[in-house]
mmCIF file of C-alpha atoms in Angstrom:
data_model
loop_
_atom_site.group_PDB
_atom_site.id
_atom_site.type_symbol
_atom_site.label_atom_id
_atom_site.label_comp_id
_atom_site.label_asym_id
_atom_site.label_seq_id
_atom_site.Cartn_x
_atom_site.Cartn_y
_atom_site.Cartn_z
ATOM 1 C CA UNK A 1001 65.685 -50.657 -39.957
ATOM 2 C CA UNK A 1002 62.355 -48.841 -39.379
ATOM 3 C CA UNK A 1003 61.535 -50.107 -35.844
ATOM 4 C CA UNK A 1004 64.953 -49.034 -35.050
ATOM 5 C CA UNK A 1005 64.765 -45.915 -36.383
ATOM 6 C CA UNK A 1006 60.925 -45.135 -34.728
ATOM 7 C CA UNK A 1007 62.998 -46.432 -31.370
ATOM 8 C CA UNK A 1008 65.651 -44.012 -31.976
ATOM 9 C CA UNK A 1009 63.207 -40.726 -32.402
ATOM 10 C CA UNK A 1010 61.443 -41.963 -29.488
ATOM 11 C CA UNK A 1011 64.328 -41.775 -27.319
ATOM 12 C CA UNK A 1012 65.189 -38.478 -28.222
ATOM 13 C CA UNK A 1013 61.666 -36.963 -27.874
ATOM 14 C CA UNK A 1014 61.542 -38.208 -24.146
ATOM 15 C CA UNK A 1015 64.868 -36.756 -23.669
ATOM 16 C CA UNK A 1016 63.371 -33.463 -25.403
ATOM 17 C CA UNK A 1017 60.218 -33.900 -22.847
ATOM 18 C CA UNK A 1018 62.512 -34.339 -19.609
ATOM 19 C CA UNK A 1019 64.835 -31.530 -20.405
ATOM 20 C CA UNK A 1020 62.190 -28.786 -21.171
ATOM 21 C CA UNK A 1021 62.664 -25.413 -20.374
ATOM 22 C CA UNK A 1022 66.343 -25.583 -20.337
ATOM 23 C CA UNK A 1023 66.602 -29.142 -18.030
ATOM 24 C CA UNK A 1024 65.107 -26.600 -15.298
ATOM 25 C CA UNK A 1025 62.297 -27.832 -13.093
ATOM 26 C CA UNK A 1026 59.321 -25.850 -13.118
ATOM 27 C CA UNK A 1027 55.825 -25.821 -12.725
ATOM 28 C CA UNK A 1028 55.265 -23.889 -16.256
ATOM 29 C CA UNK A 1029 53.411 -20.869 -15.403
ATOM 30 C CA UNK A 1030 54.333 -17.408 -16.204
ATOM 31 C CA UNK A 1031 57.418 -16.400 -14.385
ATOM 32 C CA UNK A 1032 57.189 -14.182 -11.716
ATOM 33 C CA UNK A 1033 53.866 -13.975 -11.557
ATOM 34 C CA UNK A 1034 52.547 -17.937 -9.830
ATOM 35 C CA UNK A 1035 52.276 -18.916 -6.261
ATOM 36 C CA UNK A 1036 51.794 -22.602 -6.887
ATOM 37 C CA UNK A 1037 54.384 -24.327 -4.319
ATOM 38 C CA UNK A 1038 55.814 -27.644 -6.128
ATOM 39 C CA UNK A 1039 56.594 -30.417 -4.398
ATOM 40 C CA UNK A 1040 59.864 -31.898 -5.723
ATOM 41 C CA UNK A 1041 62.448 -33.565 -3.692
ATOM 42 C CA UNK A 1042 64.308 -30.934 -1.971
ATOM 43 C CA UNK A 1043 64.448 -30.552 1.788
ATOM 44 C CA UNK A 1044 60.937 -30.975 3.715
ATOM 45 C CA UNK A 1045 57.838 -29.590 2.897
ATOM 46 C CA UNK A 1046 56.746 -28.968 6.192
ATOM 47 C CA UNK A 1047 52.827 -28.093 7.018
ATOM 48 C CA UNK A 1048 53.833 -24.637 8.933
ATOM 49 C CA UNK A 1049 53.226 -21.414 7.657
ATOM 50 C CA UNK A 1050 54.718 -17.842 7.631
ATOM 51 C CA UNK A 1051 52.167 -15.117 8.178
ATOM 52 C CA UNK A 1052 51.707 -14.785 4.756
ATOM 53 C CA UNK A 1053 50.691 -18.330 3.932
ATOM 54 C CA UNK A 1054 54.185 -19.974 2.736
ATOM 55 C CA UNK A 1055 54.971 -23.017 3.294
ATOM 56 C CA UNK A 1056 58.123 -23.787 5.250
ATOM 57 C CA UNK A 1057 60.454 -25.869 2.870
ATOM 58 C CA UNK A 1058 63.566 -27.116 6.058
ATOM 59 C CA UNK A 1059 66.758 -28.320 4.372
ATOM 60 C CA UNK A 1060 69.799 -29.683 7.110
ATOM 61 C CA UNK A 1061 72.316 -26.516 8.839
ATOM 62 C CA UNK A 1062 74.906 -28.201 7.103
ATOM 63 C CA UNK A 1063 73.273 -27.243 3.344
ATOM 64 C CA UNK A 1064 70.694 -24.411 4.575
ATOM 65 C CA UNK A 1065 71.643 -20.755 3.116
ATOM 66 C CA UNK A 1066 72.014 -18.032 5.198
ATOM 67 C CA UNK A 1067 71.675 -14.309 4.989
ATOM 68 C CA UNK A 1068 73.115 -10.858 5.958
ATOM 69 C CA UNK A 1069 70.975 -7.781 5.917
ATOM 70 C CA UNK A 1070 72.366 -3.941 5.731
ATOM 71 C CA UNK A 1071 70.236 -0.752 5.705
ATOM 72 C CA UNK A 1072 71.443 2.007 4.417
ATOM 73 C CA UNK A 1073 69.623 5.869 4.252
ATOM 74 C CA UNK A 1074 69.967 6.826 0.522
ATOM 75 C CA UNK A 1075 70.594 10.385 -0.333
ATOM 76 C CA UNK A 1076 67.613 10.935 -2.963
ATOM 77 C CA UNK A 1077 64.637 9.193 -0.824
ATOM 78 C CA UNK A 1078 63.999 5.928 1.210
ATOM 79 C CA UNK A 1079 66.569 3.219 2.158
ATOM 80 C CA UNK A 1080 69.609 1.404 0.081
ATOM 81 C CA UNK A 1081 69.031 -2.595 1.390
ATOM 82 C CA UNK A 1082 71.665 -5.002 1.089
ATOM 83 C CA UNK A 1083 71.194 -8.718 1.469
ATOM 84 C CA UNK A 1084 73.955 -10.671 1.649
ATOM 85 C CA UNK A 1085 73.962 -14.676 0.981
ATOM 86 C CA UNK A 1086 75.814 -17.292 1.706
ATOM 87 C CA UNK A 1087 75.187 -20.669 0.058
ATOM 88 C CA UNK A 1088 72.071 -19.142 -2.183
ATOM 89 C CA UNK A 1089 72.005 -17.536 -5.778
ATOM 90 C CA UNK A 1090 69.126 -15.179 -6.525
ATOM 91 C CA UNK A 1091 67.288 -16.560 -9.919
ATOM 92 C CA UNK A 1092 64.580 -13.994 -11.353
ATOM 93 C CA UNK A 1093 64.130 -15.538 -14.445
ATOM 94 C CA UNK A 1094 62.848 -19.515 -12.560
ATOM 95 C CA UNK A 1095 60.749 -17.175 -10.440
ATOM 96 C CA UNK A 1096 57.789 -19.963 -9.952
ATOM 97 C CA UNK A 1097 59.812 -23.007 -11.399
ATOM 98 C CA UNK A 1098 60.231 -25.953 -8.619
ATOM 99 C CA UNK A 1099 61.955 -25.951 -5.991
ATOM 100 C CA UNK A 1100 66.237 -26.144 -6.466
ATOM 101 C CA UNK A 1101 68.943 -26.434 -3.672
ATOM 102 C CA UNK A 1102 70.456 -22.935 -2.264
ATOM 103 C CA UNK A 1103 68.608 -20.786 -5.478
ATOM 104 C CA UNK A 1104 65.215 -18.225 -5.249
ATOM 105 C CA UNK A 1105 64.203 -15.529 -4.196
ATOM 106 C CA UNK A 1106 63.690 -13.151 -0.777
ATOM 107 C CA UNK A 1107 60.641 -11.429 0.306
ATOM 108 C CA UNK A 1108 61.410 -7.752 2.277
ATOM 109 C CA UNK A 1109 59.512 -6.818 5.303
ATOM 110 C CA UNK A 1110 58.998 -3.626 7.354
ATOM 111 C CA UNK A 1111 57.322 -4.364 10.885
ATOM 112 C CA UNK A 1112 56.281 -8.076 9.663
ATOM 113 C CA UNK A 1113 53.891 -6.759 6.700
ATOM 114 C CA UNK A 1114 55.492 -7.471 3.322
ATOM 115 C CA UNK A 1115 56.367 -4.794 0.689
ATOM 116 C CA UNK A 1116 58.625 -6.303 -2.038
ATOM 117 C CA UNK A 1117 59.918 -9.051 -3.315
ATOM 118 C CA UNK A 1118 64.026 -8.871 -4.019
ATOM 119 C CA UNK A 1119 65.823 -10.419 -6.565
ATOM 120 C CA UNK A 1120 69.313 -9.617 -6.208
ATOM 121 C CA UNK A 1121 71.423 -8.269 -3.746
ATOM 122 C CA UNK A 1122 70.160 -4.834 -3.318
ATOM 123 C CA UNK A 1123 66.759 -3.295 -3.202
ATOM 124 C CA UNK A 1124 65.345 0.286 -2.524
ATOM 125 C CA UNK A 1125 63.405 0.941 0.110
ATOM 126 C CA UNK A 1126 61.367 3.818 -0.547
ATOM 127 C CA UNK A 1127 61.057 6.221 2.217
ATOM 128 C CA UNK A 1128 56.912 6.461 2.006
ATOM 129 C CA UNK A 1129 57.020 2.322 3.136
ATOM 130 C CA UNK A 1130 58.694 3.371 6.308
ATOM 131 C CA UNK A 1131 56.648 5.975 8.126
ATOM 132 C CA UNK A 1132 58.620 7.760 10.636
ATOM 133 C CA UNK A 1133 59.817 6.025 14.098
ATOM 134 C CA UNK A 1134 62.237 2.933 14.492
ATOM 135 C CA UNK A 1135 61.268 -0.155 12.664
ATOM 136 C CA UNK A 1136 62.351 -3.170 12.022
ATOM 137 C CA UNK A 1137 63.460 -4.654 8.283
ATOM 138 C CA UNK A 1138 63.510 -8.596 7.920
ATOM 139 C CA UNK A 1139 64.603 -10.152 4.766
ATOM 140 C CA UNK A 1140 63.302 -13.849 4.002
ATOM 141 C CA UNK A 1141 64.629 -16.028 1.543
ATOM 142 C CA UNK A 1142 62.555 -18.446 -0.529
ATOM 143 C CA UNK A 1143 62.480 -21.055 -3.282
ATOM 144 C CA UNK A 1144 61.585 -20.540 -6.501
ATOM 145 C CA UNK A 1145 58.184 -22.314 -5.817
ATOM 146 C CA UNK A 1146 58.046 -19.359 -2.940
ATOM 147 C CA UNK A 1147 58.313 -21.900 -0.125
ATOM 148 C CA UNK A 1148 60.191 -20.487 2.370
ATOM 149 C CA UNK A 1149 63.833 -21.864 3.227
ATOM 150 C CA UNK A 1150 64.181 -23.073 6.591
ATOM 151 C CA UNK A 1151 65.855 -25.200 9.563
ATOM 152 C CA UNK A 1152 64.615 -26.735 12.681
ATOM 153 C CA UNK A 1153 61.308 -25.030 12.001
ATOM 154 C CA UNK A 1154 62.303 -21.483 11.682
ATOM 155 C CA UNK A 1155 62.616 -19.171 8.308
ATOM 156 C CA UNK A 1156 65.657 -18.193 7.235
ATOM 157 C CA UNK A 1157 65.645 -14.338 7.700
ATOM 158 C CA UNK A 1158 67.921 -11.741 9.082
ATOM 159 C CA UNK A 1159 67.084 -8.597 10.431
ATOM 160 C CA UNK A 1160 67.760 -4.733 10.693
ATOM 161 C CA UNK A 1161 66.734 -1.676 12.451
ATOM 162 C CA UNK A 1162 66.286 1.414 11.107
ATOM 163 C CA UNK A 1163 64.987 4.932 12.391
ATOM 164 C CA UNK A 1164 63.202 7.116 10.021
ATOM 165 C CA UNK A 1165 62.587 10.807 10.553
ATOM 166 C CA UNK A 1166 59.354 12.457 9.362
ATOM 167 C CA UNK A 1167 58.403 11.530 5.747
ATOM 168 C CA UNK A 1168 60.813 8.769 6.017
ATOM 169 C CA UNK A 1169 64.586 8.618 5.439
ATOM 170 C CA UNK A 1170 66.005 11.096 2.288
ATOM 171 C CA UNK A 1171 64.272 13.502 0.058
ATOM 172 C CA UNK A 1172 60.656 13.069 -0.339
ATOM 173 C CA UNK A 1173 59.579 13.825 -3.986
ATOM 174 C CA UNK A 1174 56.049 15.133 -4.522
ATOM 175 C CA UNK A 1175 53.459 13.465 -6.343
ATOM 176 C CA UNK A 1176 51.426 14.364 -9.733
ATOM 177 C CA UNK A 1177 48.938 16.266 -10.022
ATOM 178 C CA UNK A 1178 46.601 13.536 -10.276
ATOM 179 C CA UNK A 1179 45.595 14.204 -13.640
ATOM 180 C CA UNK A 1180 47.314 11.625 -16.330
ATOM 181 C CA UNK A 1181 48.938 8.934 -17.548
ATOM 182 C CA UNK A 1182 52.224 10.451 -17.226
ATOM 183 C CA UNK A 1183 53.534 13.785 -16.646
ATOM 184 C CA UNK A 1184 57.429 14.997 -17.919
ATOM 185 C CA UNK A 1185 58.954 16.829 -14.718
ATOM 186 C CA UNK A 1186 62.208 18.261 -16.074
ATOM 187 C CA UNK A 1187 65.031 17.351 -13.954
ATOM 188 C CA UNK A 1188 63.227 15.448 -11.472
ATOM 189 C CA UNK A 1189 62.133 13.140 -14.559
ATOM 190 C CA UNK A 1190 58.463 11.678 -14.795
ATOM 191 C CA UNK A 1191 55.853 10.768 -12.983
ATOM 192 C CA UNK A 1192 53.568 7.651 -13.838
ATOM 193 C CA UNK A 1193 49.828 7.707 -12.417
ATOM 194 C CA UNK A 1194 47.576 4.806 -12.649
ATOM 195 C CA UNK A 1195 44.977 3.432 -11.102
ATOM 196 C CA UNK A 1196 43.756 -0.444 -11.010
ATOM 197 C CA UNK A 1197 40.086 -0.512 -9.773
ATOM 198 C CA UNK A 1198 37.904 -3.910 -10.012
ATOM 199 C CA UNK A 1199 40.385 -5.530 -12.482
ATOM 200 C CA UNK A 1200 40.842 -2.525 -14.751
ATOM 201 C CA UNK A 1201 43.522 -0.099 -15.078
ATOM 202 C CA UNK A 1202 43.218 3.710 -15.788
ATOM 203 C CA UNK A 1203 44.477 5.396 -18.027
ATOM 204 C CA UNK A 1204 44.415 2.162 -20.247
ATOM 205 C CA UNK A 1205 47.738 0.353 -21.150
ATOM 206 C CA UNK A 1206 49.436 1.899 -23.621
ATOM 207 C CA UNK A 1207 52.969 2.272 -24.418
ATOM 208 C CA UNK A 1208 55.194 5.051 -22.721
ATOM 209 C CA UNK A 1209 58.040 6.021 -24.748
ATOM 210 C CA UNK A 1210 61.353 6.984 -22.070
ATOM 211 C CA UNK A 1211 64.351 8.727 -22.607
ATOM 212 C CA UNK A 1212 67.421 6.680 -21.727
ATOM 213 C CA UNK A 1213 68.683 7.472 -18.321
ATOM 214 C CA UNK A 1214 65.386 9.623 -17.120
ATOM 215 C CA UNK A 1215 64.310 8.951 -13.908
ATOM 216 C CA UNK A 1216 61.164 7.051 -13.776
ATOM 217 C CA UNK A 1217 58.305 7.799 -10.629
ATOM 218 C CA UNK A 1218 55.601 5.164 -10.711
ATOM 219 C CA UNK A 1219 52.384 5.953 -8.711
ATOM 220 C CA UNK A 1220 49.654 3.240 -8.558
ATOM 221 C CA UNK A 1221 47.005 3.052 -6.204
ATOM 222 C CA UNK A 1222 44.909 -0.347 -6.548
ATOM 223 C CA UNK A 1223 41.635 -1.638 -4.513
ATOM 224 C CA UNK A 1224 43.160 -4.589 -3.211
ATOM 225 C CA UNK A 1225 46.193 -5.954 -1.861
ATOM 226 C CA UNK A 1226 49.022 -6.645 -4.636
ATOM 227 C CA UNK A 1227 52.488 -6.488 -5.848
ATOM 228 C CA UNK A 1228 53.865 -4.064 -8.663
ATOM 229 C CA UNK A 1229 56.680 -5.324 -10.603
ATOM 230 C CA UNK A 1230 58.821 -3.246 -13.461
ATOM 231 C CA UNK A 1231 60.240 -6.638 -15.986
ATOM 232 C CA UNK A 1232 63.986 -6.304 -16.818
ATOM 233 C CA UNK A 1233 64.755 -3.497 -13.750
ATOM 234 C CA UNK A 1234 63.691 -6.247 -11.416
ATOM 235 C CA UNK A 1235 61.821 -3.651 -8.913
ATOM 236 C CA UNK A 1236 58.879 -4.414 -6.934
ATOM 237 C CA UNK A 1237 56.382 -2.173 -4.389
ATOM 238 C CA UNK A 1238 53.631 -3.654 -2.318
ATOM 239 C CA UNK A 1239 50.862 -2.130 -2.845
ATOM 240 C CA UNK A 1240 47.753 -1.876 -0.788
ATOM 241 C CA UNK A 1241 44.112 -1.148 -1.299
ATOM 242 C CA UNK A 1242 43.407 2.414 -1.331
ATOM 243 C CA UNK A 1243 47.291 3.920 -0.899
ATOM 244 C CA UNK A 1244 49.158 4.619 -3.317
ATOM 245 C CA UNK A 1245 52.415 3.472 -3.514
ATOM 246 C CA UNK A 1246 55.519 4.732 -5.302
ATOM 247 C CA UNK A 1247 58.707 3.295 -7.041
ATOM 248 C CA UNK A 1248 61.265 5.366 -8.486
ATOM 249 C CA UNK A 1249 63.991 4.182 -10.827
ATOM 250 C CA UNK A 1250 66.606 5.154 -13.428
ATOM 251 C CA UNK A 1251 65.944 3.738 -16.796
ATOM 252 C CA UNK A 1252 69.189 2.871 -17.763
ATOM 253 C CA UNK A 1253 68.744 0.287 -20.420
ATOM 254 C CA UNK A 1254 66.934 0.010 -23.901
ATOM 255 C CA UNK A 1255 64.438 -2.166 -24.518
ATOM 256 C CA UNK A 1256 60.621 -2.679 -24.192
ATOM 257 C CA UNK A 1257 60.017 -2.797 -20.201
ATOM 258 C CA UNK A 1258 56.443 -4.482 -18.712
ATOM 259 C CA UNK A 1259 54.863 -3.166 -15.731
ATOM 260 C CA UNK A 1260 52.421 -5.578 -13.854
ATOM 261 C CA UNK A 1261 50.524 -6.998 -11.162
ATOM 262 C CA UNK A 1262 51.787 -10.045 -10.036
ATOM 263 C CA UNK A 1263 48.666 -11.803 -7.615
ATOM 264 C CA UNK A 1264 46.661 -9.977 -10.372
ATOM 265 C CA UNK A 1265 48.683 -10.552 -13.072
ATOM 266 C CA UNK A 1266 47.427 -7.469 -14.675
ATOM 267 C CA UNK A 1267 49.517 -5.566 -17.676
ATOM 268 C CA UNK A 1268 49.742 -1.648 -16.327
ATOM 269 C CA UNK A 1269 51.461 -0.338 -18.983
ATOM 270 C CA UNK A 1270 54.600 -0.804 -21.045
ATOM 271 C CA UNK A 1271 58.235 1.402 -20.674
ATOM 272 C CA UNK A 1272 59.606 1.360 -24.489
ATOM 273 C CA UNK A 1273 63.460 3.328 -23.337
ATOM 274 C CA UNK A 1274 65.411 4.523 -25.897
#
């Protein structure tokens, strides 16, 4: 009776062990924030790159996703972008996790050089990431293990055109004044500077307590090339070294909101909105 009860517990740990983190495959780092590409069963891991280093993962026509991609001037600042997919679910929260049929994630582009990563199907382009002229907008969709989705040899994208005027599409908003952590504006709501210099951020993280539905300007300029992620809003900025970049947002839900680095992985500060 006591072998067959050791047997028994034994089967139901390894059932335990194979099912972890929800019976989701994934390579168990932080999610969101790794790069490590998995190699799992799906498709091909082919040796070609994009130009930012991703592996191309090809799947057959018949199963491959596809992708639709509107642009959109918004009326504040910047650009409204709409991806739609066919075949493919965006899934934020396995952000890093192996690689699963038709689910991930899609990288945005302006003119080839990457400035955000999207998780669902819209995104705002702000107008300071599109400098005045035509230019073109390519989203790419990816794996969870940030492969890149592809057939006969070529990503999975689609493309747009857009033509911004000076200071980009919309109403520009100015900046701060360069002076702190963050700065209430009235109507316009606040304005969030920071700086991330050699690993450490200025002012120091703290926590930033928001009004529910103010209107939240992030500024950070950082010394190296990065990406700059708000948890729970799901919006991103690229950010590169020595310009500042800016992402504006409603906060229109309660809770306790992160803002990192993702290559960095570095904590900026925290959003408590009440």
């Amino acid at each position: 009776m006591g072998a067959a009860l050791v047997s028994a517990l034994a089967a139901v740990l390894a059932v335990a062990l194979l099912s972890g983190c929800g019976g989701r495959p994934t390579t168990h780092h932080k999610p969101g924030t790794g790069h490590e590409e998995a190699s799992g069963p799906v498709g091909e891991l082919l040796e070609a790159e994009d130009e930012s280093g991703h592996r191309l993962r090809q799947v057959p026509r018949d199963d491959a996703p596809s992708a639709e991609l509107s642009v959109r001037p918004d009326s504040e600042d910047g650009w409204n972008v709409k991806v739609s997919v066919s075949r493919f679910r965006f899934t934020p929260d396995s952000a890093g996790g192996a690689a699963l049929p038709g689910r991930g994630h899609a990288h945005l582009y302006v003119d080839d050089h990457k400035v955000a990563r999207v998780y669902g199907s819209w995104h705002h382009l702000p107008g300071s990431a599109v400098p005045r002229g035509t230019h073109k907008i390519t989203i790419r969709l990816h794996a969870d293990d940030h492969t890149v989705w592809a057939v006969d040899g070529t990503a999975i994208e689609a493309n747009a055109e857009v033509t911004a005027s000076a200071g980009g599409s919309g109403h520009s908003h100015p900046g701060g004044d360069g002076g702190g952590a963050d700065k209430p504006e009235g109507a316009t709501g606040r304005t969030v500077k920071i700086t991330v210099s050699d690993g450490e951020v200025a002012p120091a993280p703290g926590r930033i307590e928001v009004k529910k539905g103010e209107r939240i300007r992030l500024n950070v300029t950082s010394d190296r090339s990065d990406t700059l992620h708000v948890h729970g809003y799901d919006r991103e900025a690229q950010l590169s070294p020595g310009r500042a970049a800016t992402l504006t947002f409603t906060a229109d839900r309660s809770g306790l909101f992160e803002v990192e680095t993702h290559e960095s992985g570095l904590l900026l500060t925290q959003l408590a909105v009440r």
